[in-house]
């Protein structure tokens, strides 16, 4: 009887859990499709996060905006060139978006409307002329020739406390746009990754060219593998990469939203990533993984910015934890 009751209980519990599944996903729209009012709402929410004092006690962080940069700075060598690269950034984007909503009142003009993405292939090879860099309804333009600091737009006066790299220094948000390098965001590179047959080839493909095109094409803080989330464009760039990852997963969702692979030990040194200081030890594995291979139980550490989740929790963007969809541009 006790056993029967136990099984019955489990059944009720699992029905309750599946009832919580994602039924009305939040919509992530491309930046260039937004109205000016929608663009302003997003920018205002980010400015709000930049004004809120830090609360988590993370190394060098002064604002809530900085604390999301910390997640990346503290784990740069354990979240790049490893199997968790795409799921880690997916959860980090969601944590940031949740803060925009819950701490800064961002609704995106619709209940459930969430982050925005930069449809970068439209601007590949011509980043400097992208509407996303508009000084009024965008993120401001290139760095000034003398200082490297962005000189117009809503973020021109922000003092970054983290970076470059692992450093803790006060500095402006800097950029050094290179249109030729921004060619790495072209549709041909996206298509090549979407055609990959398994995670072991799709992940390095996405981490390679479309990822690098956006970071190095903007340059400055964005070009720094460790401190890049000091430029708010980071979130629009990585949300685009998350869309590419999801577009790839959705081609065989039953398999691709349930499987992970790859090493969990990052390299000692990577180009574009300043060397790790001794105070940040080389990771020897990850919580949740039994060995050096990335598994579904791998814990993604958000340093208190959101609950930690496992890779298994975030592989499906319409699953038990995440609930959003990408609206085609
Ligand atoms: C940045 O500071 C300058 C000089 O104080 C000021 O003229 C400008 O309006 C400020 N820009 C923003 C977006 O706050
Ligand atoms: C998140 O994960 C890290 C790494 O496993 C762990 O040290 C930390 O305590 C966790 N944080 C929370 C709030 O569970
Ligand atoms: Cu990154």
Coordinates of C-alpha atoms and ligand atoms in Angstrom, one line a residue:
X1 CA 0.0 0.0 0.0
X2 CA 2.8 2.4 0.9
X3 CA 4.6 1.5 -2.3
X4 CA 1.4 2.0 -4.3
X5 CA 0.8 5.4 -2.6
X6 CA 4.4 6.4 -3.4
X7 CA 4.0 5.6 -7.1
X8 CA 0.7 7.4 -7.2
X9 CA 2.4 10.4 -5.5
X10 CA 5.2 10.4 -8.1
X11 CA 2.6 10.3 -10.9
X12 CA 0.7 13.3 -9.6
X13 CA 4.0 15.1 -9.1
X14 CA 5.1 14.5 -12.6
X15 CA 1.8 15.7 -14.0
X16 CA 2.1 18.8 -11.9
X17 CA 5.6 19.4 -13.3
X18 CA 4.5 18.9 -17.0
X19 CA 1.6 21.3 -16.4
X20 CA 4.2 24.0 -15.7
X21 CA 5.7 23.6 -19.2
X22 CA 6.0 26.6 -21.5
X23 CA 2.7 27.4 -23.1
X24 CA 3.1 31.1 -24.0
X25 CA 6.7 31.8 -24.8
X26 CA 8.2 35.3 -24.5
X27 CA 9.2 36.7 -27.9
X28 CA 12.7 37.7 -28.8
X29 CA 12.6 40.1 -31.8
X30 CA 15.4 41.4 -34.0
X31 CA 16.6 44.9 -33.1
X32 CA 16.1 46.3 -36.6
X33 CA 12.4 45.4 -36.5
X34 CA 11.7 47.3 -33.3
X35 CA 9.8 50.6 -33.2
X36 CA 11.8 53.5 -31.7
X37 CA 9.7 53.2 -28.6
X38 CA 10.6 49.6 -28.2
X39 CA 14.3 50.4 -28.7
X40 CA 14.2 53.1 -26.1
X41 CA 12.5 50.8 -23.6
X42 CA 15.3 48.3 -23.9
X43 CA 18.0 50.9 -23.6
X44 CA 16.3 52.6 -20.7
X45 CA 16.2 49.3 -18.8
X46 CA 19.9 48.7 -19.4
X47 CA 20.7 52.2 -18.2
X48 CA 18.6 51.4 -15.1
X49 CA 20.7 48.3 -14.4
X50 CA 23.9 50.5 -14.8
X51 CA 22.6 52.8 -12.1
X52 CA 21.6 50.1 -9.5
X53 CA 24.3 49.4 -7.0
X54 CA 25.9 46.0 -6.9
X55 CA 24.5 43.6 -4.2
X56 CA 26.4 40.3 -4.6
X57 CA 29.9 41.3 -3.4
X58 CA 31.6 40.1 -6.6
X59 CA 35.2 41.1 -7.2
X60 CA 35.3 44.8 -8.4
X61 CA 31.7 45.0 -9.5
X62 CA 30.0 48.4 -8.6
X63 CA 26.6 48.1 -10.4
X64 CA 24.1 45.4 -11.2
X65 CA 25.2 45.7 -14.8
X66 CA 28.8 44.9 -13.7
X67 CA 27.6 41.9 -11.8
X68 CA 26.5 40.2 -15.0
X69 CA 29.9 41.0 -16.5
X70 CA 31.5 39.3 -13.5
X71 CA 29.8 36.0 -14.3
X72 CA 31.8 36.1 -17.5
X73 CA 35.0 37.6 -16.3
X74 CA 35.4 35.1 -13.4
X75 CA 34.7 32.0 -15.6
X76 CA 36.1 33.0 -19.0
X77 CA 38.4 30.0 -19.3
X78 CA 35.8 27.5 -18.1
X79 CA 33.0 28.7 -20.4
X80 CA 34.7 29.1 -23.7
X81 CA 36.2 26.3 -25.9
X82 CA 34.2 23.8 -23.8
X83 CA 30.9 22.0 -24.2
X84 CA 29.1 24.4 -22.0
X85 CA 29.9 27.5 -24.2
X86 CA 26.4 27.7 -25.7
X87 CA 24.3 26.7 -22.7
X88 CA 26.3 28.9 -20.3
X89 CA 25.8 32.0 -22.5
X90 CA 22.1 31.0 -22.9
X91 CA 21.6 31.1 -19.1
X92 CA 23.6 34.2 -18.6
X93 CA 21.4 36.0 -21.2
X94 CA 18.3 34.8 -19.4
X95 CA 19.6 36.0 -16.1
X96 CA 20.4 39.4 -17.5
X97 CA 17.0 39.6 -19.2
X98 CA 15.2 38.6 -16.0
X99 CA 17.0 41.4 -14.2
X100 CA 15.9 43.9 -16.8
X101 CA 12.4 42.8 -16.2
X102 CA 12.2 42.2 -12.5
X103 CA 14.6 45.0 -11.3
X104 CA 14.1 47.6 -14.0
X105 CA 10.5 47.2 -15.0
X106 CA 11.3 46.2 -18.6
X107 CA 8.3 44.7 -20.4
X108 CA 9.3 45.3 -24.0
X109 CA 5.8 46.8 -24.6
X110 CA 4.1 43.4 -24.3
X111 CA 3.7 41.1 -21.4
X112 CA 6.3 38.3 -21.9
X113 CA 8.3 40.1 -24.5
X114 CA 12.0 39.7 -23.7
X115 CA 15.5 40.2 -25.0
X116 CA 16.4 41.5 -28.4
X117 CA 18.9 40.2 -30.9
X118 CA 21.1 41.8 -33.5
X119 CA 20.5 40.1 -36.9
X120 CA 24.2 40.5 -37.6
X121 CA 24.3 39.0 -41.0
X122 CA 22.5 42.0 -42.3
X123 CA 25.4 44.2 -41.2
X124 CA 28.3 41.8 -41.9
X125 CA 31.2 43.7 -43.5
X126 CA 29.6 47.0 -42.7
X127 CA 29.2 47.2 -39.0
X128 CA 30.1 50.8 -38.9
X129 CA 27.0 51.7 -40.8
X130 CA 24.6 49.5 -38.7
X131 CA 21.4 51.1 -37.3
X132 CA 22.2 49.3 -34.0
X133 CA 24.9 51.9 -33.5
X134 CA 22.5 54.8 -33.9
X135 CA 23.4 57.5 -31.2
X136 CA 19.7 58.1 -30.4
X137 CA 17.8 54.8 -31.0
X138 CA 20.8 52.5 -30.6
X139 CA 24.0 51.7 -28.7
X140 CA 26.1 54.6 -29.9
X141 CA 28.9 54.4 -32.4
X142 CA 32.7 53.7 -32.7
X143 CA 35.3 54.6 -30.2
X144 CA 37.0 58.0 -30.6
X145 CA 40.2 58.0 -32.5
X146 CA 42.2 59.4 -29.6
X147 CA 40.7 57.7 -26.5
X148 CA 38.9 54.6 -27.9
X149 CA 35.9 55.7 -25.8
X150 CA 32.5 55.6 -27.4
X151 CA 31.7 59.3 -27.7
X152 CA 28.0 59.3 -28.4
X153 CA 24.8 57.4 -27.5
X154 CA 23.2 56.4 -24.2
X155 CA 26.2 54.6 -22.9
X156 CA 28.9 57.2 -23.6
X157 CA 29.3 58.2 -20.0
X158 CA 29.2 54.8 -18.3
X159 CA 32.2 54.0 -16.2
X160 CA 33.2 50.3 -16.5
X161 CA 34.7 49.0 -13.4
X162 CA 35.7 45.6 -14.7
X163 CA 38.3 45.0 -17.4
X164 CA 40.0 45.1 -19.7
X165 CA 40.4 41.4 -19.3
X166 CA 40.8 40.4 -15.6
X167 CA 41.8 43.9 -14.5
X168 CA 39.7 46.0 -12.1
X169 CA 40.1 49.6 -13.4
X170 CA 37.7 52.4 -14.1
X171 CA 37.4 53.1 -17.8
X172 CA 35.0 54.1 -20.5
X173 CA 33.2 51.6 -22.8
X174 CA 35.6 51.5 -25.8
X175 CA 35.2 50.2 -29.3
X176 CA 37.3 49.9 -32.4
X177 CA 35.1 48.8 -35.3
X178 CA 36.6 46.9 -38.1
X179 CA 34.3 46.4 -41.1
X180 CA 36.5 43.8 -42.8
X181 CA 36.5 41.6 -39.7
X182 CA 32.8 42.0 -39.2
X183 CA 32.5 40.0 -42.4
X184 CA 32.7 37.0 -40.1
X185 CA 29.0 37.5 -39.2
X186 CA 27.9 36.7 -42.8
X187 CA 25.0 34.4 -43.6
X188 CA 27.4 31.9 -45.3
X189 CA 29.0 31.3 -41.9
X190 CA 25.7 30.9 -40.2
X191 CA 24.5 28.5 -42.9
X192 CA 27.7 26.4 -42.6
X193 CA 27.0 25.9 -38.8
X194 CA 23.3 25.1 -39.3
X195 CA 24.4 22.4 -41.7
X196 CA 26.5 20.6 -39.1
X197 CA 25.2 17.2 -38.2
X198 CA 26.1 16.9 -34.5
X199 CA 26.8 19.0 -31.5
X200 CA 30.5 18.2 -31.6
X201 CA 30.9 20.1 -34.9
X202 CA 28.0 22.7 -34.6
X203 CA 29.3 24.2 -31.3
X204 CA 32.9 24.9 -32.4
X205 CA 31.5 26.2 -35.7
X206 CA 29.2 28.8 -33.9
X207 CA 31.9 29.6 -31.4
X208 CA 34.3 30.2 -34.3
X209 CA 33.2 32.5 -37.0
X210 CA 29.8 34.0 -36.3
X211 CA 30.9 34.5 -32.6
X212 CA 34.2 36.1 -33.5
X213 CA 32.8 38.3 -36.2
X214 CA 30.6 40.1 -33.7
X215 CA 33.2 40.4 -31.0
X216 CA 36.2 41.4 -33.1
X217 CA 34.2 43.4 -35.6
X218 CA 33.1 45.7 -32.7
X219 CA 36.5 45.5 -31.0
X220 CA 37.6 47.3 -27.8
X221 CA 35.9 45.8 -24.8
X222 CA 33.7 43.6 -27.1
X223 CA 36.9 42.2 -28.6
X224 CA 38.2 41.0 -25.2
X225 CA 37.2 37.4 -24.5
X226 CA 37.1 38.0 -20.8
X227 CA 35.5 41.4 -20.2
X228 CA 33.3 41.7 -23.3
X229 CA 30.0 42.0 -21.4
X230 CA 31.2 45.4 -20.4
X231 CA 29.7 46.6 -23.7
X232 CA 25.9 46.2 -23.6
X233 CA 26.1 45.2 -27.3
X234 CA 27.4 41.9 -25.9
X235 CA 23.8 40.8 -25.0
X236 CA 22.4 41.6 -28.5
X237 CA 25.3 39.7 -30.1
X238 CA 25.1 36.6 -27.9
X239 CA 21.3 36.5 -28.2
X240 CA 21.8 36.3 -32.0
X241 CA 24.2 33.4 -31.4
X242 CA 21.7 31.8 -29.1
X243 CA 19.1 32.0 -31.9
X244 CA 21.6 30.3 -34.3
X245 CA 22.1 27.6 -31.7
X246 CA 18.3 27.2 -31.3
X247 CA 17.7 27.2 -35.1
X248 CA 20.2 24.3 -35.2
X249 CA 18.6 22.5 -32.3
X250 CA 15.1 22.9 -33.7
X251 CA 16.0 21.0 -36.9
X252 CA 16.1 17.8 -34.8
X253 CA 14.7 19.0 -31.5
X254 CA 14.0 15.5 -30.1
X255 CA 17.7 14.8 -30.2
X256 CA 19.4 18.1 -30.1
X257 CA 17.5 19.7 -27.2
X258 CA 18.5 16.7 -25.0
X259 CA 22.2 16.0 -25.7
X260 CA 25.5 17.6 -24.8
X261 CA 29.1 16.7 -25.4
X262 CA 32.6 18.1 -25.3
X263 CA 35.4 18.7 -22.8
X264 CA 34.8 20.7 -19.7
X265 CA 38.5 21.8 -19.4
X266 CA 39.2 25.1 -21.1
X267 CA 42.6 25.9 -22.6
X268 CA 45.5 27.4 -20.7
X269 CA 45.5 30.3 -23.0
X270 CA 43.5 31.4 -26.0
X271 CA 43.9 34.3 -28.6
X272 CA 41.8 37.3 -27.6
X273 CA 41.7 36.1 -24.0
X274 CA 44.2 37.8 -21.6
X275 CA 46.1 35.3 -19.5
X276 CA 44.3 34.2 -16.3
X277 CA 45.8 35.7 -13.2
X278 CA 47.0 33.3 -10.4
X279 CA 44.0 34.5 -8.3
X280 CA 41.7 32.7 -10.7
X281 CA 42.8 29.1 -10.7
X282 CA 42.7 26.8 -13.7
X283 CA 39.4 24.8 -13.4
X284 CA 39.9 21.1 -13.2
X285 CA 36.3 20.1 -14.1
X286 CA 32.9 21.3 -13.3
X287 CA 30.3 20.7 -10.6
X288 CA 27.8 18.1 -11.8
X289 CA 30.2 16.5 -14.3
X290 CA 31.7 13.2 -13.0
X291 CA 34.9 13.7 -15.2
X292 CA 36.3 15.9 -17.8
X293 CA 33.4 15.5 -20.3
X294 CA 30.4 18.0 -20.3
X295 CA 27.2 16.3 -19.2
X296 CA 23.5 17.3 -18.7
X297 CA 24.2 17.6 -15.0
X298 CA 26.9 20.2 -15.5
X299 CA 26.1 23.2 -13.2
X300 CA 26.1 26.6 -14.7
X301 CA 27.3 29.0 -12.1
X302 CA 25.5 32.4 -12.1
X303 CA 27.2 33.7 -9.0
X304 CA 23.9 34.7 -7.4
X305 CA 22.7 36.7 -10.4
X306 CA 20.1 34.0 -10.9
X307 CA 19.6 30.5 -9.6
X308 CA 22.3 28.1 -10.9
X309 CA 20.9 25.7 -13.4
X310 CA 22.2 22.6 -15.1
X311 CA 22.8 22.3 -18.8
X312 CA 19.9 19.8 -19.0
X313 CA 17.6 22.6 -17.6
X314 CA 18.4 25.0 -20.5
X315 CA 18.9 22.9 -23.6
X316 CA 15.3 23.5 -24.6
X317 CA 14.2 27.1 -24.8
X318 CA 10.6 26.1 -24.3
X319 CA 11.2 23.6 -21.5
X320 CA 10.7 23.5 -17.7
X321 CA 12.8 26.6 -16.9
X322 CA 13.2 28.7 -20.0
X323 CA 10.2 29.8 -22.0
X324 CA 10.9 32.0 -25.0
X325 CA 10.9 31.9 -28.8
X326 CA 12.7 33.7 -31.6
X327 CA 10.6 35.8 -33.9
X328 CA 12.1 35.8 -37.4
X329 CA 13.2 39.1 -38.7
Ligands
LIG1 C1 27.7 62.6 -21.2 O1 28.4 63.6 -20.5 C2 28.5 64.8 -21.3 C3 29.4 65.8 -20.6 O2 29.0 65.9 -19.3 C4 27.1 65.3 -21.6 O3 27.2 66.5 -22.4 C5 26.3 64.3 -22.3 O4 24.9 64.7 -22.4 C6 26.3 63.0 -21.5 N1 25.6 62.0 -22.3 C7 24.7 61.1 -21.7 C8 24.1 60.1 -22.7 O5 24.4 61.1 -20.6
LIG2 C1 26.4 27.7 -7.9 O1 27.4 26.8 -8.4 C2 28.7 27.0 -7.8 C3 29.6 26.0 -8.5 O2 29.1 24.7 -8.4 C4 28.7 26.9 -6.3 O3 30.0 27.1 -5.8 C5 27.7 27.9 -5.8 O4 27.6 27.7 -4.4 C6 26.3 27.7 -6.4 N1 25.5 28.8 -6.0 C7 24.3 28.6 -5.5 C8 23.5 29.8 -5.1 O5 23.8 27.5 -5.4
LIG3 CU1 31.6 34.7 -23.8

